[in-house]
Short mmCIF file of C-alpha atoms in Angstrom, two decimals:
data_model
loop_
_atom_site.label_atom_id
_atom_site.label_comp_id
_atom_site.label_asym_id
_atom_site.label_seq_id
_atom_site.Cartn_x
_atom_site.Cartn_y
_atom_site.Cartn_z
CA GLU X 1448 -0.01 0.05 0.01
CA THR X 1449 1.33 3.48 -0.92
CA ILE X 1450 -0.18 6.15 1.29
CA LEU X 1451 -0.11 9.86 0.66
CA LEU X 1452 0.68 11.38 4.13
CA PHE X 1453 1.24 15.09 3.62
CA VAL X 1454 0.97 17.87 1.03
CA ASN X 1455 2.06 21.44 0.96
CA ARG X 1456 -0.50 23.42 2.79
CA ASN X 1457 -0.54 26.02 0.08
CA ILE X 1458 -1.75 23.59 -2.60
CA ILE X 1459 -4.62 24.74 -4.87
CA ASP X 1460 -5.34 22.06 -7.38
CA SER X 1461 -4.00 18.54 -6.55
CA ILE X 1462 -3.43 15.63 -9.08
CA ILE X 1463 -2.74 12.59 -7.02
CA PRO X 1464 0.21 10.58 -8.18
CA SER X 1465 -0.70 7.37 -9.93
CA CYS X 1466 1.19 5.18 -7.46
CA VAL X 1467 -0.94 6.33 -4.47
CA THR X 1468 -3.42 3.62 -3.21
CA ARG X 1469 -4.70 5.52 -0.18
CA ILE X 1470 -5.08 9.10 0.88
CA GLY X 1471 -4.00 9.21 4.55
CA SER X 1472 -5.78 10.78 7.51
CA PHE X 1473 -5.14 14.66 7.78
CA SER X 1474 -3.02 14.59 4.55
CA PHE X 1475 -4.85 17.58 3.25
CA ALA X 1476 -5.97 19.00 6.60
CA ASN X 1477 -6.06 22.85 6.88
CA CYS X 1478 -5.33 23.34 3.18
CA LYS X 1479 -7.14 26.67 3.09
CA GLU X 1480 -6.33 27.28 -0.58
CA LEU X 1481 -7.27 23.77 -1.84
CA LYS X 1482 -9.89 23.91 -4.63
CA SER X 1483 -9.81 20.50 -6.46
CA ILE X 1484 -8.58 16.99 -6.30
CA SER X 1485 -8.35 14.70 -9.38
CA PHE X 1486 -6.60 11.53 -10.39
CA ASN X 1487 -4.75 10.32 -13.47
CA LYS X 1488 -6.54 7.71 -15.63
CA ASN X 1489 -4.10 5.08 -14.62
CA THR X 1490 -4.45 5.72 -10.86
CA LYS X 1491 -4.30 2.82 -8.36
CA ILE X 1492 -6.13 4.75 -5.62
CA LYS X 1493 -8.40 2.36 -3.56
CA ALA X 1494 -9.34 4.36 -0.35
CA ILE X 1495 -9.65 7.79 1.23
CA SER X 1496 -9.06 7.81 5.11
CA LYS X 1497 -10.92 9.57 7.96
CA ASP X 1498 -10.26 13.25 8.26
CA ALA X 1499 -8.26 13.23 4.93
CA PHE X 1500 -9.55 16.69 4.06
CA SER X 1501 -10.39 18.07 7.50
CA ARG X 1502 -10.87 21.85 7.63
CA SER X 1503 -9.73 22.27 4.02
CA LYS X 1504 -11.65 24.32 1.46
CA LEU X 1505 -11.90 21.48 -1.09
CA GLN X 1506 -14.65 22.36 -3.57
CA ASP X 1507 -14.30 19.83 -6.44
CA LEU X 1508 -13.62 16.06 -6.13
CA SER X 1509 -13.32 13.56 -8.97
CA ILE X 1510 -13.72 9.91 -8.06
CA PRO X 1511 -11.98 7.55 -10.36
CA ALA X 1512 -13.08 4.01 -11.38
CA SER X 1513 -10.49 2.39 -9.00
CA LEU X 1514 -11.76 3.96 -5.76
CA GLU X 1515 -13.46 1.35 -3.51
CA TYR X 1516 -13.61 2.65 0.07
CA LEU X 1517 -14.36 6.03 1.66
CA ASP X 1518 -13.56 5.50 5.39
CA ASP X 1519 -16.12 6.55 7.97
CA GLY X 1520 -15.37 10.23 8.70
CA TRP X 1521 -13.50 10.84 5.45
CA CYS X 1522 -15.62 14.00 4.94
CA ASN X 1523 -15.35 15.24 8.51
CA SER X 1524 -15.03 19.02 8.68
CA LEU X 1525 -15.31 19.42 4.92
CA SER X 1526 -17.78 22.29 4.55
CA SER X 1527 -16.95 23.61 1.04
CA LEU X 1528 -17.40 20.50 -1.23
CA LYS X 1529 -19.84 21.31 -3.85
CA ASN X 1530 -18.94 19.51 -7.13
CA ILE X 1531 -18.41 15.79 -7.40
CA SER X 1532 -17.81 13.67 -10.41
CA VAL X 1533 -17.76 9.87 -10.54
CA SER X 1534 -16.23 7.82 -13.27
CA PRO X 1535 -18.95 5.85 -15.08
CA LYS X 1536 -16.65 2.82 -14.64
CA ASN X 1537 -16.74 2.95 -10.86
CA ARG X 1538 -18.87 -0.03 -9.53
CA HIS X 1539 -19.10 1.31 -5.92
CA PHE X 1540 -20.20 4.91 -6.14
CA MET X 1541 -22.52 7.11 -8.02
CA PHE X 1542 -23.41 10.89 -7.78
CA ILE X 1543 -27.17 11.45 -8.41
CA ASP X 1544 -29.44 14.44 -8.83
CA ASN X 1545 -26.30 16.58 -8.79
CA SER X 1546 -26.57 16.42 -4.96
CA TYR X 1547 -25.89 13.09 -3.35
CA LEU X 1548 -22.96 10.69 -3.35
CA ILE X 1549 -24.22 7.09 -3.01
CA HIS X 1550 -22.23 3.93 -2.13
CA HIS X 1551 -23.74 0.75 -3.43
CA ASP X 1552 -22.56 -1.92 -0.94
CA GLU X 1553 -23.30 -5.24 -2.57
CA MET X 1554 -21.13 -7.14 0.08
CA ASN X 1555 -23.21 -6.01 2.97
CA GLY X 1556 -26.82 -6.87 2.26
CA ASP X 1557 -26.99 -4.58 -0.86
CA LYS X 1558 -26.99 -1.47 1.23
CA LYS X 1559 -27.42 1.80 -0.62
CA VAL X 1560 -25.84 4.50 1.59
CA LEU X 1561 -26.00 8.23 1.08
CA ILE X 1562 -22.52 9.19 2.22
CA LEU X 1563 -22.34 12.72 1.19
CA ALA X 1564 -24.57 15.71 0.15
CA ARG X 1565 -23.00 18.55 -1.67
CA ARG X 1566 -22.41 21.26 1.05
CA ASP X 1567 -24.47 24.03 -0.66
CA ILE X 1568 -27.53 22.04 -0.79
CA THR X 1569 -30.75 24.01 0.20
CA HIS X 1570 -33.51 21.47 -0.08
CA ALA X 1571 -33.07 17.66 0.33
CA LYS X 1572 -35.42 14.96 -1.06
CA ILE X 1573 -33.92 11.70 0.00
CA PRO X 1574 -34.11 9.18 -2.83
CA SER X 1575 -36.56 6.36 -1.96
CA PHE X 1576 -33.91 3.58 -2.55
CA VAL X 1577 -31.46 4.89 0.11
CA THR X 1578 -31.33 2.47 3.01
CA HIS X 1579 -28.76 4.33 5.18
CA ILE X 1580 -27.76 7.90 5.65
CA ALA X 1581 -24.11 7.74 6.65
CA ASN X 1582 -22.32 9.46 9.65
CA GLU X 1583 -21.89 13.29 8.84
CA ALA X 1584 -23.51 12.92 5.35
CA PHE X 1585 -25.16 16.30 5.63
CA LYS X 1586 -22.99 17.78 8.40
CA ASP X 1587 -22.20 21.46 7.87
CA CYS X 1588 -24.73 21.90 5.18
CA TYR X 1589 -25.28 25.48 6.41
CA ASP X 1590 -27.89 26.50 3.78
CA LEU X 1591 -30.03 23.33 4.02
CA ASN X 1592 -33.59 24.46 4.84
CA ASP X 1593 -35.66 21.27 4.70
CA VAL X 1594 -35.57 17.49 4.37
CA LEU X 1595 -38.22 15.39 2.73
CA PHE X 1596 -38.57 11.56 2.85
CA THR X 1597 -40.96 9.85 0.40
CA SER X 1598 -43.69 7.53 1.65
CA ASP X 1599 -42.02 4.56 -0.05
CA SER X 1600 -38.57 5.26 1.50
CA SER X 1601 -36.31 2.23 2.19
CA LEU X 1602 -34.43 4.08 4.86
CA VAL X 1603 -33.57 2.09 8.02
CA GLU X 1604 -30.93 4.25 9.75
CA ILE X 1605 -29.92 7.97 10.17
CA GLY X 1606 -26.26 7.98 11.09
CA ASP X 1607 -24.32 9.79 13.93
CA ASN X 1608 -23.94 13.61 13.25
CA SER X 1609 -25.61 13.00 9.90
CA PHE X 1610 -27.38 16.46 9.97
CA ALA X 1611 -25.35 18.14 12.66
CA ASN X 1612 -24.59 21.84 12.31
CA CYS X 1613 -27.28 22.39 9.59
CA LEU X 1614 -27.84 25.87 10.93
CA SER X 1615 -30.70 26.81 8.44
CA LEU X 1616 -32.72 23.59 8.86
CA THR X 1617 -36.24 24.30 9.87
CA ASN X 1618 -38.32 21.29 8.65
CA ILE X 1619 -38.10 17.47 8.44
CA SER X 1620 -41.01 15.58 6.87
CA MET X 1621 -41.35 12.78 7.67
CA ILE X 1622 -39.13 10.22 9.25
CA PRO X 1623 -39.97 6.91 7.42
CA LYS X 1624 -41.65 4.05 9.10
CA LYS X 1625 -38.73 1.61 8.33
CA VAL X 1626 -36.18 3.75 10.31
CA LYS X 1627 -34.93 1.75 13.30
CA ARG X 1628 -32.30 4.16 14.55
CA ILE X 1629 -31.61 7.79 14.60
CA GLY X 1630 -27.92 8.23 15.54
CA LYS X 1631 -26.00 9.98 18.21
CA ALA X 1632 -26.02 13.86 17.66
CA ALA X 1633 -27.86 13.25 14.30
CA PHE X 1634 -29.43 16.72 14.43
CA GLN X 1635 -27.18 18.38 16.95
CA TYR X 1636 -26.89 22.17 16.64
CA CYS X 1637 -29.85 22.44 14.18
CA GLU X 1638 -30.85 25.43 16.37
CA ILE X 1639 -33.78 26.68 14.36
CA LEU X 1640 -35.24 23.27 13.60
CA GLY X 1641 -38.97 23.79 14.37
CA SER X 1642 -40.81 20.90 12.82
CA ILE X 1643 -40.14 17.16 12.54
CA THR X 1644 -42.78 14.51 11.85
CA PHE X 1645 -42.67 10.82 12.12
CA ASP X 1646 -44.65 8.16 10.39
CA GLN X 1647 -47.62 7.45 12.70
CA SER X 1648 -48.72 4.11 11.26
CA ASN X 1649 -48.79 1.01 13.39
CA GLU X 1650 -45.97 -0.30 11.21
CA CYS X 1651 -43.36 2.22 12.52
CA GLU X 1652 -40.21 0.42 13.43
CA LEU X 1653 -38.33 3.10 15.31
CA GLU X 1654 -36.30 1.60 18.22
CA ILE X 1655 -33.59 3.90 19.09
CA ILE X 1656 -33.16 7.69 19.32
CA ASP X 1657 -29.55 7.82 20.43
CA ASP X 1658 -27.79 10.32 22.77
CA GLU X 1659 -27.97 13.97 21.88
CA ALA X 1660 -29.86 13.31 18.73
CA PHE X 1661 -31.63 16.63 19.02
CA ASP X 1662 -29.18 18.51 21.31
CA SER X 1663 -29.45 22.22 21.00
CA CYS X 1664 -32.56 22.12 18.85
CA THR X 1665 -34.14 24.76 20.96
CA ASN X 1666 -37.16 25.36 18.77
CA LEU X 1667 -38.52 21.85 18.99
#
């Protein structure tokens, strides 16, 4: 494995060397001038580690065919990412509705995980086929106003910190009946969130609302 460990903190546009197989934790952390990351067509990249781009200003990310893993927390403190492209040859990821990065996990019960929303999203309609919203998927989406789930939603879990720090979020309609868990600090610091509805049918499967899920939601 060849890991990229550190880059010059003044870097603006990065083309990852073809030999790199993993982007390491904090390798691009605090790169305040960083705008884009792309890969050569013969890249060997397989994975991006937790906190790889933490507190950077990354705006554009190109995901090549070879990428297989985005570690939990890979997008932590990544508040400027707006533009994502995914190679049509990639079997693991897709970017849909110009808004959502989806991981298709065939090896784990055919999970379809929404792992990232573009950070400038204002309205979110969660695709019905999504089964999991990953940890931090919408975290720091400062302009997000509302979240809508469809009645035929397949969603079973809302991950930890998934909507944390969505400072403009006012309305969530409605948490689907198949959801079993709302994760820790899922909506923490959504300070003006004033309305959230749950499926009221007898088929509602909600079992866990984890610690601090609605911490500092002072309007609820």
